[in-house]
mmCIF file of C-alpha atoms in Angstrom:
data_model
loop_
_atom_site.group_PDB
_atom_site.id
_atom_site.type_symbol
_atom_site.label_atom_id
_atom_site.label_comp_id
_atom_site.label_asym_id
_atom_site.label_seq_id
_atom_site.Cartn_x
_atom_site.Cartn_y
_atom_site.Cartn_z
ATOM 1 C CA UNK A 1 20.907 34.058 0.357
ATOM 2 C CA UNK A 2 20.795 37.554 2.418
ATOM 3 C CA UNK A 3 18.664 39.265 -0.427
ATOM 4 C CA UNK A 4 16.723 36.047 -1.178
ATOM 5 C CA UNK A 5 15.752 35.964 2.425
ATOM 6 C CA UNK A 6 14.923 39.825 2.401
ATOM 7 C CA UNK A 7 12.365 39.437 -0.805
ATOM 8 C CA UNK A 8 10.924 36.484 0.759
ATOM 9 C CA UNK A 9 9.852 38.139 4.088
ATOM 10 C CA UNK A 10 8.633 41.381 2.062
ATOM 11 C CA UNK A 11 6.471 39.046 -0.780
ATOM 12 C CA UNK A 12 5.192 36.923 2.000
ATOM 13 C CA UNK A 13 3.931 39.979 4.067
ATOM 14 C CA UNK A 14 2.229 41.595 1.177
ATOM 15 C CA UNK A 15 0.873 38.202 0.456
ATOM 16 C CA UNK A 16 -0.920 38.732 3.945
ATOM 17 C CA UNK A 17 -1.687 42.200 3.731
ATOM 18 C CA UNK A 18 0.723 43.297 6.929
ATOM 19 C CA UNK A 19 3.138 46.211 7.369
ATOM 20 C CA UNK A 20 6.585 46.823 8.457
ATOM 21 C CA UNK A 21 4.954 47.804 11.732
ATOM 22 C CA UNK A 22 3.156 44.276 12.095
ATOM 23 C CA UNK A 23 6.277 41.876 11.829
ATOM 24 C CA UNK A 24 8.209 43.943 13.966
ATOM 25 C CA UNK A 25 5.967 43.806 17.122
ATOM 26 C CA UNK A 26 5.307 40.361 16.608
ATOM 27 C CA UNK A 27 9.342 39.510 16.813
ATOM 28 C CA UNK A 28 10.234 42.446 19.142
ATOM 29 C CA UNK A 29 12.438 43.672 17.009
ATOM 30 C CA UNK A 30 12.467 47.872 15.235
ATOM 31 C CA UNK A 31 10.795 48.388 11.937
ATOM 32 C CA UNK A 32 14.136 49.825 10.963
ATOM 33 C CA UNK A 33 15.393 46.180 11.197
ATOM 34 C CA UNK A 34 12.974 44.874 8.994
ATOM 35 C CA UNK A 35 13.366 47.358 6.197
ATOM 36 C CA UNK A 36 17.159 46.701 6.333
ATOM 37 C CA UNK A 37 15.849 43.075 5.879
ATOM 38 C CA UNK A 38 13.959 43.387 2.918
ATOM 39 C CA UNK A 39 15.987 45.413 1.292
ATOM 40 C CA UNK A 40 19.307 43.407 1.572
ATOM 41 C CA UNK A 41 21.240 45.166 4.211
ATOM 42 C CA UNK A 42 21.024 42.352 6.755
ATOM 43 C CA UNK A 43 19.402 39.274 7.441
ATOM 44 C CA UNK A 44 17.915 38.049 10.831
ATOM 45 C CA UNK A 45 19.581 36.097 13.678
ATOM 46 C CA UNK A 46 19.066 32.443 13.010
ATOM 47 C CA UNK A 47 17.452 32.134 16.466
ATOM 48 C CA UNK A 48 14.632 34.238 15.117
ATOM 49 C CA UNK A 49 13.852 32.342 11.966
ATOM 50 C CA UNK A 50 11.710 30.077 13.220
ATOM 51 C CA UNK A 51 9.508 32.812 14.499
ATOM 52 C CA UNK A 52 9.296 34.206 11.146
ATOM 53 C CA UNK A 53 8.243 31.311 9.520
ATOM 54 C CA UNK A 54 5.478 30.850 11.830
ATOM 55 C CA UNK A 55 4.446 34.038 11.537
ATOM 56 C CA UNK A 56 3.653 33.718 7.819
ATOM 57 C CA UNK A 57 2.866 30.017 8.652
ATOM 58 C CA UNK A 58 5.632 28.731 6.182
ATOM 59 C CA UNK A 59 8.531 26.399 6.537
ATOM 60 C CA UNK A 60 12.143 27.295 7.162
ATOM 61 C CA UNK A 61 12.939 26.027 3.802
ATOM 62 C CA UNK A 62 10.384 27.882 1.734
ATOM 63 C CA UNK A 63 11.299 30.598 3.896
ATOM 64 C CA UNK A 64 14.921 30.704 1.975
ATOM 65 C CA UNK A 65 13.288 29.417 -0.771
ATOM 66 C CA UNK A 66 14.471 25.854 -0.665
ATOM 67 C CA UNK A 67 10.946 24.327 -0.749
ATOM 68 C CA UNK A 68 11.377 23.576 -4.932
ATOM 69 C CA UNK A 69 14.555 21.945 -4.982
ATOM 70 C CA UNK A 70 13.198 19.808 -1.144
ATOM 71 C CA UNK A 71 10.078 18.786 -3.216
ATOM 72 C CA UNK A 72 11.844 17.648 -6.359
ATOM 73 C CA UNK A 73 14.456 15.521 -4.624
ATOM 74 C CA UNK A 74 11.682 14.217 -2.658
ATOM 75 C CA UNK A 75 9.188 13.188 -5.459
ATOM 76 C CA UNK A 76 12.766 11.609 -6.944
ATOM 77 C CA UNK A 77 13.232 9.547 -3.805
ATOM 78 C CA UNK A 78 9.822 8.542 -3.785
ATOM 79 C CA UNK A 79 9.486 7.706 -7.240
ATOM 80 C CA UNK A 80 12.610 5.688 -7.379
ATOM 81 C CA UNK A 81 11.974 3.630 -4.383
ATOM 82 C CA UNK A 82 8.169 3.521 -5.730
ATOM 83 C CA UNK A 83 9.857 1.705 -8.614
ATOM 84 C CA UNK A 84 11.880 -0.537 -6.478
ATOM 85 C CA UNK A 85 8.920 -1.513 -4.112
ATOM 86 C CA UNK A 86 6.646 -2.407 -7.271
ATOM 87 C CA UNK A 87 9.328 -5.094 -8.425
ATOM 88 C CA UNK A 88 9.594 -6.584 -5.482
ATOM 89 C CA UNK A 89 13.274 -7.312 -5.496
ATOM 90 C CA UNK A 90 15.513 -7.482 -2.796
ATOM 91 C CA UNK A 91 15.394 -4.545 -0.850
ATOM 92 C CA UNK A 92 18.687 -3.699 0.242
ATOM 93 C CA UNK A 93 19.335 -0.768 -1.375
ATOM 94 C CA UNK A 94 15.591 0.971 -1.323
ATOM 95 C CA UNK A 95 15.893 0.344 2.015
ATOM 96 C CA UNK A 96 19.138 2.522 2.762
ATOM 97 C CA UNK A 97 18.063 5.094 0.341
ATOM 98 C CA UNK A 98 14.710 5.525 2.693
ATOM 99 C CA UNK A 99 16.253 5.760 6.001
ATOM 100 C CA UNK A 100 18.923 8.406 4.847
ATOM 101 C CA UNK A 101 15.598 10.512 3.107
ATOM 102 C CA UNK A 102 13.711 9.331 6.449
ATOM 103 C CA UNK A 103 16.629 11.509 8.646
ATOM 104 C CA UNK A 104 16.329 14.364 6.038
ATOM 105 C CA UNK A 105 13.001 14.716 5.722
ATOM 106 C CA UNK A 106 11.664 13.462 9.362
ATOM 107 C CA UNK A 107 8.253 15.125 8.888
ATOM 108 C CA UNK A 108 7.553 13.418 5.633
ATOM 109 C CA UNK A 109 5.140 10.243 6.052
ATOM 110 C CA UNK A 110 5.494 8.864 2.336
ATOM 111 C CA UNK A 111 8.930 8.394 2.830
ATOM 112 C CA UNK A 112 7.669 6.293 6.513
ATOM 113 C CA UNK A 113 4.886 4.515 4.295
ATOM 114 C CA UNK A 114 7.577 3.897 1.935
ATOM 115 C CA UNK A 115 10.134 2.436 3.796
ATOM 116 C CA UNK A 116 8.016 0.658 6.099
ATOM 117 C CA UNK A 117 6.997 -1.379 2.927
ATOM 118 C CA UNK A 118 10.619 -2.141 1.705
ATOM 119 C CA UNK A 119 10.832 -3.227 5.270
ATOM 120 C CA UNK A 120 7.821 -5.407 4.927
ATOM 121 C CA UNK A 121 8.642 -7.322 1.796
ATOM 122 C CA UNK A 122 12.812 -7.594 3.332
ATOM 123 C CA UNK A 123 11.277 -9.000 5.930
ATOM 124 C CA UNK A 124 9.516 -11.992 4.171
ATOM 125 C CA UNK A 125 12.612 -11.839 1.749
ATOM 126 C CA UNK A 126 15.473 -12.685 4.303
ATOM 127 C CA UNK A 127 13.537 -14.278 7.709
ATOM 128 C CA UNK A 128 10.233 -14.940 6.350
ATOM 129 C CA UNK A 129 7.309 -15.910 8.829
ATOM 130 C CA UNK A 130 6.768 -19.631 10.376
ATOM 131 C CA UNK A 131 3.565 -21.233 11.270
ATOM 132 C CA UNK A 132 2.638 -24.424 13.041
ATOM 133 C CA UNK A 133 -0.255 -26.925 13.710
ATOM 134 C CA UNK A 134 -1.202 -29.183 16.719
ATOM 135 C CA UNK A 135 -2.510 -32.881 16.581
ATOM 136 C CA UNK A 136 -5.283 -31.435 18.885
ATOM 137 C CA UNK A 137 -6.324 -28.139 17.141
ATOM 138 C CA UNK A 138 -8.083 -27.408 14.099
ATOM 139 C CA UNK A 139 -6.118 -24.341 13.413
ATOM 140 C CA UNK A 140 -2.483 -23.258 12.426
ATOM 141 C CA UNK A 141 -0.503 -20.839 14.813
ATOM 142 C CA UNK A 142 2.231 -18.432 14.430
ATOM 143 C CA UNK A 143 6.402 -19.221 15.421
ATOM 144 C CA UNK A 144 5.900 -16.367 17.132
ATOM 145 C CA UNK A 145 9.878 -16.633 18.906
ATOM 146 C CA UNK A 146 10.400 -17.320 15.479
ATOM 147 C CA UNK A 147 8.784 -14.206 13.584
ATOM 148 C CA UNK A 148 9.567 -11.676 16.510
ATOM 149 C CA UNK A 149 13.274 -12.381 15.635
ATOM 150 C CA UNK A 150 12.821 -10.453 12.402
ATOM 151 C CA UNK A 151 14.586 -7.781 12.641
ATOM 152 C CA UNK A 152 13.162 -6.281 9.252
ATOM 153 C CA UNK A 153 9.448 -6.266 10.947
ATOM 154 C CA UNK A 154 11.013 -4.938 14.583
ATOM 155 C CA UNK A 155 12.255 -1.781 12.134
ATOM 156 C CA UNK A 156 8.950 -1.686 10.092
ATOM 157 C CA UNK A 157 6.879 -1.492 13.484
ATOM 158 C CA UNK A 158 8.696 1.758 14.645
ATOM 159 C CA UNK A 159 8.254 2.944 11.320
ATOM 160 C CA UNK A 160 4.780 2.508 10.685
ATOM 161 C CA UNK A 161 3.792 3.591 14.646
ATOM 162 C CA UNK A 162 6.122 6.699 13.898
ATOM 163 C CA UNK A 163 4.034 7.169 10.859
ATOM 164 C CA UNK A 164 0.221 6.686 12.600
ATOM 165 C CA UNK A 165 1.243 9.619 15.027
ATOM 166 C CA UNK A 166 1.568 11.944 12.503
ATOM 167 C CA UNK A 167 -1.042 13.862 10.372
ATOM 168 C CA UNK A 168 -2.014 11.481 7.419
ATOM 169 C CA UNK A 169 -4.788 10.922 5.645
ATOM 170 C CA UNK A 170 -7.723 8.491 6.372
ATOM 171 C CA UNK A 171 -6.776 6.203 3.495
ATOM 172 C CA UNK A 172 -2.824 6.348 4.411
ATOM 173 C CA UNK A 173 -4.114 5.730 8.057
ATOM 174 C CA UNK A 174 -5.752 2.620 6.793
ATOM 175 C CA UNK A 175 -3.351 1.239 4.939
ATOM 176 C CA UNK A 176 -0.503 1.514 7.507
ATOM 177 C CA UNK A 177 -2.867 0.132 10.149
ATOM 178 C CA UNK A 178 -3.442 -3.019 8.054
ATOM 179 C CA UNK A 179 -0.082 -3.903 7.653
ATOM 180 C CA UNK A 180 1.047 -3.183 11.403
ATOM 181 C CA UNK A 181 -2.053 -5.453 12.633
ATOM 182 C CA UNK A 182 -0.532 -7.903 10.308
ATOM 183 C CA UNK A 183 2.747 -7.785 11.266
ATOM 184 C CA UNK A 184 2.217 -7.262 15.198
ATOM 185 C CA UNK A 185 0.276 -10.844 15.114
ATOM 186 C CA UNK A 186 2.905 -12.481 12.844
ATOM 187 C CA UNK A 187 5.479 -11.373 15.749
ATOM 188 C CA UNK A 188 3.123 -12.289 18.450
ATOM 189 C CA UNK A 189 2.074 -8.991 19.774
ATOM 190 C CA UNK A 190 -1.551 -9.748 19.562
ATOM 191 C CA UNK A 191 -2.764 -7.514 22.360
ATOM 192 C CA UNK A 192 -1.456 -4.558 20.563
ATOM 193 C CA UNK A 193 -2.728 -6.060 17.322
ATOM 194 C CA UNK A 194 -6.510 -6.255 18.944
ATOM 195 C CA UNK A 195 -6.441 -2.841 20.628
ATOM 196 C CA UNK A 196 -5.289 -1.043 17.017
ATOM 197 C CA UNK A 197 -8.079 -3.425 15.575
ATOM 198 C CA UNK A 198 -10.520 -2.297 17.917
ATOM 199 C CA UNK A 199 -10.109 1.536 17.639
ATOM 200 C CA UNK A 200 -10.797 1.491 13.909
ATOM 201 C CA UNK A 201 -14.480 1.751 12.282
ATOM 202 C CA UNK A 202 -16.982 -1.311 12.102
ATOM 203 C CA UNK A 203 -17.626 -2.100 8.478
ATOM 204 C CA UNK A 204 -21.412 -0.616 8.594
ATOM 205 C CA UNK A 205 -20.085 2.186 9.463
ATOM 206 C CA UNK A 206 -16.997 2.476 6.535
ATOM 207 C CA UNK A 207 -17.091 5.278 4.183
ATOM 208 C CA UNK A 208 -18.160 2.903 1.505
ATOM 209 C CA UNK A 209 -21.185 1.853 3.008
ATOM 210 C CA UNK A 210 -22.363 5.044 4.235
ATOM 211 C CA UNK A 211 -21.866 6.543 1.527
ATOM 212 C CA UNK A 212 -24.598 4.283 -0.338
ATOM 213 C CA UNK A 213 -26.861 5.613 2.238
ATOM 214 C CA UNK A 214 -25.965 9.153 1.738
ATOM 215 C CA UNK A 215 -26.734 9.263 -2.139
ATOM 216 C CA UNK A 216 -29.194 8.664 -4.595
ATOM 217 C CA UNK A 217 -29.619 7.502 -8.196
ATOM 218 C CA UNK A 218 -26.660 8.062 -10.252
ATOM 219 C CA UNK A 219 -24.389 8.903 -7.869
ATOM 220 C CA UNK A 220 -25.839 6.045 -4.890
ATOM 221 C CA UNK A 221 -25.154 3.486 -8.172
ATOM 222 C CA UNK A 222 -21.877 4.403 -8.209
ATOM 223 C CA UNK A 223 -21.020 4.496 -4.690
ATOM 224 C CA UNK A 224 -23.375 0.745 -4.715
ATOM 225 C CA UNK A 225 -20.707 -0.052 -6.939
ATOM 226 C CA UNK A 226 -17.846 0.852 -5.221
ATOM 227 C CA UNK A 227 -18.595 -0.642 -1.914
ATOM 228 C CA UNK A 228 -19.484 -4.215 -4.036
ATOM 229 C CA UNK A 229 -15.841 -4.078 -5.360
ATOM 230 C CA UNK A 230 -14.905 -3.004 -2.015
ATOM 231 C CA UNK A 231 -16.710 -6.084 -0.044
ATOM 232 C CA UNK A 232 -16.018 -8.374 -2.124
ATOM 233 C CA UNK A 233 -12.269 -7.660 -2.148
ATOM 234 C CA UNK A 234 -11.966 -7.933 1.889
ATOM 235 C CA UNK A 235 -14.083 -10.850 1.920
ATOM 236 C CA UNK A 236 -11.614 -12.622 -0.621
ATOM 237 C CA UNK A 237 -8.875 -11.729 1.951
ATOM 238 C CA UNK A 238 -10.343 -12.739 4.749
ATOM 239 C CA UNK A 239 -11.645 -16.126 3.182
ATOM 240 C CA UNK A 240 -8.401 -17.311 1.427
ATOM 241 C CA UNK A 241 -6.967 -16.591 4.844
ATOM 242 C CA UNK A 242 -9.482 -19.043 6.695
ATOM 243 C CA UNK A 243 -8.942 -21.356 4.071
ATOM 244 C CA UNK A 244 -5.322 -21.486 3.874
ATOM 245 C CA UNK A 245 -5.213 -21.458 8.107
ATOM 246 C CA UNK A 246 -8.040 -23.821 8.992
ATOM 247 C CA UNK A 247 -6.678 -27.855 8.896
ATOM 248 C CA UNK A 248 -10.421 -29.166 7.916
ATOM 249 C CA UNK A 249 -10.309 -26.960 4.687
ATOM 250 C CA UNK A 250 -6.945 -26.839 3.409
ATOM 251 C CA UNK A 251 -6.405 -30.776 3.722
ATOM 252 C CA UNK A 252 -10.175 -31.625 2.132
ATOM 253 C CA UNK A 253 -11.764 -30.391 -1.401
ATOM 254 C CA UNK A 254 -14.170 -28.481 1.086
ATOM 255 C CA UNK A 255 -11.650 -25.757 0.759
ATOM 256 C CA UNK A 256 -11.043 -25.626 -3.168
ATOM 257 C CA UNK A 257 -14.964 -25.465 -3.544
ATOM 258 C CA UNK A 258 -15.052 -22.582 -1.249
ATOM 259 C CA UNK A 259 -12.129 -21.136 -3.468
ATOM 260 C CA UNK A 260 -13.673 -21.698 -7.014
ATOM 261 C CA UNK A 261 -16.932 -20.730 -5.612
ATOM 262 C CA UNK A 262 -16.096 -17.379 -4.437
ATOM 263 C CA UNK A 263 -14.168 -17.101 -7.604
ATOM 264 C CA UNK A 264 -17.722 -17.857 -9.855
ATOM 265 C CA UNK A 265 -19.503 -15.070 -7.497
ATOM 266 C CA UNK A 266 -16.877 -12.856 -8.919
ATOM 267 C CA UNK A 267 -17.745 -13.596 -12.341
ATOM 268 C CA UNK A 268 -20.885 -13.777 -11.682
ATOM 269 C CA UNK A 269 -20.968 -9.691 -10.796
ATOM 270 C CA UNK A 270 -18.245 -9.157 -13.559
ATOM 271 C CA UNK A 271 -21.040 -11.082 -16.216
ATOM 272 C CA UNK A 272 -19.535 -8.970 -18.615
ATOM 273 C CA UNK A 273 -15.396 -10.303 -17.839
ATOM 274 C CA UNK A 274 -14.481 -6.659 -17.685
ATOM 275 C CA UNK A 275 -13.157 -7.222 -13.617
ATOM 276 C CA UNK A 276 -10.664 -4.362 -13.334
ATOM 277 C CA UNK A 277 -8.975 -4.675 -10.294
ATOM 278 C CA UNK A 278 -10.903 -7.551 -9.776
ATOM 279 C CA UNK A 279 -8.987 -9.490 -11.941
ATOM 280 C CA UNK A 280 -6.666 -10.071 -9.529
ATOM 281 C CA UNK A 281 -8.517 -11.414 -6.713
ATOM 282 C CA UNK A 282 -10.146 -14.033 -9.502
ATOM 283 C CA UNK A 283 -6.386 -15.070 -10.027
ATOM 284 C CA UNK A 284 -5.868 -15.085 -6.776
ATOM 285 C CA UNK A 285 -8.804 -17.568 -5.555
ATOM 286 C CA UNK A 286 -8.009 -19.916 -9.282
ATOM 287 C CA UNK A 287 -4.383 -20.035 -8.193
ATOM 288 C CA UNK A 288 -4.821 -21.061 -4.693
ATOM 289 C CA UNK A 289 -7.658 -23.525 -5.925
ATOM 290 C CA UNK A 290 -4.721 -25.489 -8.193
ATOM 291 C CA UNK A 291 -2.216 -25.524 -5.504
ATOM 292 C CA UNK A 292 -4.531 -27.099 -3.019
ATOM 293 C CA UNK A 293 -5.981 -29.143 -6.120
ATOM 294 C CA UNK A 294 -2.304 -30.392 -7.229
ATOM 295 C CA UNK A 295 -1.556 -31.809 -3.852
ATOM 296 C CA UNK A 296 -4.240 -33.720 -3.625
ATOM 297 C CA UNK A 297 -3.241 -35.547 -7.433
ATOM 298 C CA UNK A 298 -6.171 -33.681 -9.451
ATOM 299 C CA UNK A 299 -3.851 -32.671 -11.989
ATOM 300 C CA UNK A 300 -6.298 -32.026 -14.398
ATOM 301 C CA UNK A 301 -8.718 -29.565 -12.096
ATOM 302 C CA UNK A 302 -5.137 -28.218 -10.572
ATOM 303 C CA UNK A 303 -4.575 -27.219 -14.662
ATOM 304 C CA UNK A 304 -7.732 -26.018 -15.327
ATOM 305 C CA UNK A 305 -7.822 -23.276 -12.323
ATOM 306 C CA UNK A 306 -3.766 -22.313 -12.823
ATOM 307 C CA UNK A 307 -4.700 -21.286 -16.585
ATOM 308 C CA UNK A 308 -7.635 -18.994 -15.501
ATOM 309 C CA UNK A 309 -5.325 -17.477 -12.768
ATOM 310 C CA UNK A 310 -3.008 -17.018 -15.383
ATOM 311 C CA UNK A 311 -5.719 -15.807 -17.923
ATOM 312 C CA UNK A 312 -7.251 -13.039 -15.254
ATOM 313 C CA UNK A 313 -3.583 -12.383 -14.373
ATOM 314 C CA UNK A 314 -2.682 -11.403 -18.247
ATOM 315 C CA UNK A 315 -6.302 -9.577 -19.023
ATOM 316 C CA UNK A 316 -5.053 -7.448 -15.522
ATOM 317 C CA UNK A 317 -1.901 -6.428 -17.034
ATOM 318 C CA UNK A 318 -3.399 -5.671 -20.682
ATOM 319 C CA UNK A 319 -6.000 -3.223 -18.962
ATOM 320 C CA UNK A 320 -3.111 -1.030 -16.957
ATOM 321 C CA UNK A 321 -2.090 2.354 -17.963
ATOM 322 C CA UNK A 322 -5.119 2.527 -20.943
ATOM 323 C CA UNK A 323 -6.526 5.603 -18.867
ATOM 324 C CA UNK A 324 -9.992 5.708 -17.427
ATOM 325 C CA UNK A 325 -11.060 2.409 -16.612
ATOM 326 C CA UNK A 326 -15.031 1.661 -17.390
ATOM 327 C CA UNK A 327 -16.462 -1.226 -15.681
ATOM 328 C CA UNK A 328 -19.597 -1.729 -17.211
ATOM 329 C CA UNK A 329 -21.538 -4.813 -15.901
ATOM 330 C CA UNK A 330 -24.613 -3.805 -14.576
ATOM 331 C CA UNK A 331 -23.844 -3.539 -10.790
ATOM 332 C CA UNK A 332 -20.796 -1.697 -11.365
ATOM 333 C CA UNK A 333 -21.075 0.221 -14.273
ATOM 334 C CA UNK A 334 -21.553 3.853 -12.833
ATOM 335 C CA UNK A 335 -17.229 3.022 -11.699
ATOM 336 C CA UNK A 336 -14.728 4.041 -13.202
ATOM 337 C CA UNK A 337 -10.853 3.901 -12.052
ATOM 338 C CA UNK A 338 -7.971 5.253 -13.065
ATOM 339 C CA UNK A 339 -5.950 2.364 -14.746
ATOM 340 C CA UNK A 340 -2.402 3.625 -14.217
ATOM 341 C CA UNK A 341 -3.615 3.366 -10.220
ATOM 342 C CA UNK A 342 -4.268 -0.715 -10.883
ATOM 343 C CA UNK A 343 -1.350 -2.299 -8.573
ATOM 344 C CA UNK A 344 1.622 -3.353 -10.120
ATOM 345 C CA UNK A 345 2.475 -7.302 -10.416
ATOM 346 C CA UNK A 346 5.710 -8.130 -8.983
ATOM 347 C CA UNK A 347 8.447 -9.539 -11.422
ATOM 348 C CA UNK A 348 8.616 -12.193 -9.053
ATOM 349 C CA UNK A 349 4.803 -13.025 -9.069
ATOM 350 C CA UNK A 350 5.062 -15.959 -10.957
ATOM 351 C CA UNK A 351 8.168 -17.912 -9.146
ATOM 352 C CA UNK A 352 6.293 -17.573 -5.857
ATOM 353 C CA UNK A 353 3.729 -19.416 -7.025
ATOM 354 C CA UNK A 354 5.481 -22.222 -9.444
ATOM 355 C CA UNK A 355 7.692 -22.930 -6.262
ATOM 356 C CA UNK A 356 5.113 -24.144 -4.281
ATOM 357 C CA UNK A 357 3.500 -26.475 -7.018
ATOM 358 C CA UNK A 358 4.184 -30.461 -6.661
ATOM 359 C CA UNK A 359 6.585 -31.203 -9.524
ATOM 360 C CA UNK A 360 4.205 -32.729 -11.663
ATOM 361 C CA UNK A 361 2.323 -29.922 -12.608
ATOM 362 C CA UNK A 362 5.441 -27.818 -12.662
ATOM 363 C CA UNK A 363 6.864 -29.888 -15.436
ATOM 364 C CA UNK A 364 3.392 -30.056 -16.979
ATOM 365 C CA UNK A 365 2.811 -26.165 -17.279
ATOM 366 C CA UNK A 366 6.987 -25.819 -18.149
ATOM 367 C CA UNK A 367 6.210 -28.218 -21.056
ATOM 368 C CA UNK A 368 3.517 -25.913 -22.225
ATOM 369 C CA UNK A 369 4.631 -22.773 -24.541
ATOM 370 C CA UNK A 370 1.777 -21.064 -23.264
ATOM 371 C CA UNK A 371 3.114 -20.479 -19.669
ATOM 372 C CA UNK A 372 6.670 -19.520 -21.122
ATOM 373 C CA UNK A 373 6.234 -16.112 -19.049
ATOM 374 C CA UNK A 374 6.031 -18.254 -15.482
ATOM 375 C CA UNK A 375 9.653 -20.116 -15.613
ATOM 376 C CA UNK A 376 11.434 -16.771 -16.868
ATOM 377 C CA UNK A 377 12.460 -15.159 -13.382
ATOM 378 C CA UNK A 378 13.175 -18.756 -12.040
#
């Protein structure tokens, strides 16, 4: 490690062009001592290292040359627990594995983003989140003494506010901020949930949209594109959401026809039925749209819209990991994505969803070969 240490000082100050003379009078030391260094016939005090590493603006590790084997057993902690989030098991083990790499590599915010999902989905796993309606209101409201008592979401809130303070990217920044919005409401911290909500960007002024300002021709067409796909993906969100909370829609058709008709703008776009990631939020709005239509006894409607949820959901999973994906209807055909970047689907997916259908289309879609795939994780 000595002589390691001594070539890595001497390639690191060639690499910047300084002498002997230069390191020494920036650590106070001789330039006797720093020859000895580099040439293997000491090695600093440990209370200088640091100092070094500034100096050539490295870490400690790369400084003794540990940054390789750091980055590989990261990527392998990431990857695995990558893995493990996708299937959306139980969590018990990613979990651990994340907070022992989160106290070994502190300054890492993949490993945060990481484990703050495990965290997430453990959460809904093991407590789960409880909501409530009033014979006076039109609206459904969170157990909040209920939800705050998850102890999986208390962790995943330090985790993800641990992870906003550090340097991350815009898109990491906005991904993390949607889920702790989420969560702080489900727990009942609304205030903080509205002041995080209200420090973030107006949707005029999102990258997507501006950037359709900031273009032209080819390139605006594509960017027209991606801020459709973009749109229309938040306002699925955000309308399932008022559907599924608001009394007056999800105990009346008025809500199914909202569902199926957001669904038939979708296809509308996608003329062509190559949807992409779209694909999903179709399945989405058609399963929602049989739920809601099985409870109210429209078996035959609640069939129709299950088996074009389940159609979108099988195109989605033929179209991953085939490369560059082409959309190609004419609003969207200057995208392209890569397909190996399309969102996994849960292993579970399909047991959330049977669960909460009313037995008689259960047994109807169970009697029918076609949805074998649906009952296997059940």
């Amino acid at each position: 490690m000595q002589l390691n240490l001594g070539q890595k000082i001497r390639e690191l100050r060639r690499r910047d062009g300084r002498k002997q003379e230069d390191l020494a009078k920036a650590l106070g030391v001789t330039c006797q001592t720093v020859s000895r260094w580099e040439v293997g016939g000491g090695y600093p005090d440990m209370e200088i290292i640091p100092a070094i590493a500034n100096y050539f603006n490295v870490s400690i590790d790369e400084l003794f040359c540990y940054s390789k084997d750091r980055q590989e057993k990261l990527k392998a902690v990431l990857d695995k627990t990558e893995t493990q989030i996708n299937a959306q098991g139980d969590m018990t083990e990613c979990v651990e594995t994340l907070r022992d790499a989160a106290e070994e590599f502190p300054s890492e915010p993949k490993i945060l983003f990481n484990l703050g999902y495990a965290l997430n989905i453990q959460g809904w796993k093991k407590h789960g989140a409880k909501s409530y309606t009033k014979d006076d209101s039109d609206y459904t409201y969170e157990d909040k003494e209920y939800n705050s008592g998850n102890i999986y979401w208390q962790e995943a809130i330090k985790v993800y506010e641990r992870a906003l303070s550090m340097d991350i990217s815009p898109e990491e920044r906005d991904a993390v901020t949607l889920l702790i919005v989420t969560i702080y409401a489900k727990m009942g911290y609304n205030e903080k949930a509205k002041a995080l909500a209200l420090k973030q960007n107006s949707i005029i002024n999102s990258k997507e949209i501006l950037l359709t300002h900031a273009t032209e021709a080819e390139e605006r067409d594509k960017y027209q594109g991606e801020a459709i796909i973009s749109l229309l993906t938040e306002l699925k969100n955000v309308l399932c959401n008022s559907v599924c909370t608001k009394i007056s829609l999800f105990t009346k058709t008025d809500g199914i026809k909202l569902l199926v008709d957001l669904a038939h703008v979708y296809e509308t776009i996608f003329s062509d039925g190559k949807c992409g990631i779209a694909h999903l939020h179709i399945r989405e709005l058609y399963l929602h749209a049989a739920v809601f239509e099985a409870r109210f006894g429209n078996t035959e409607h609640a069939f129709e819209y299950f088996k074009k949820g389940f159609e979108h959901n099988k195109i989605y999973n033929s179209i991953r990991y085939q490369g560059v994906y082409q959309y190609t209807a004419p609003l969207v055909s200057k995208v392209t994505f890569l397909s190996e970047n399309f969102p996994s689907v849960p292993e579970s997916f399909w047991k959330g969803w049977i669960e909460v259908l009313p037995d008689g289309l259960r047994e109807q879609l169970k009697s029918d070969s076609q949805f074998a795939e649906c009952f296997e994780k059940i």
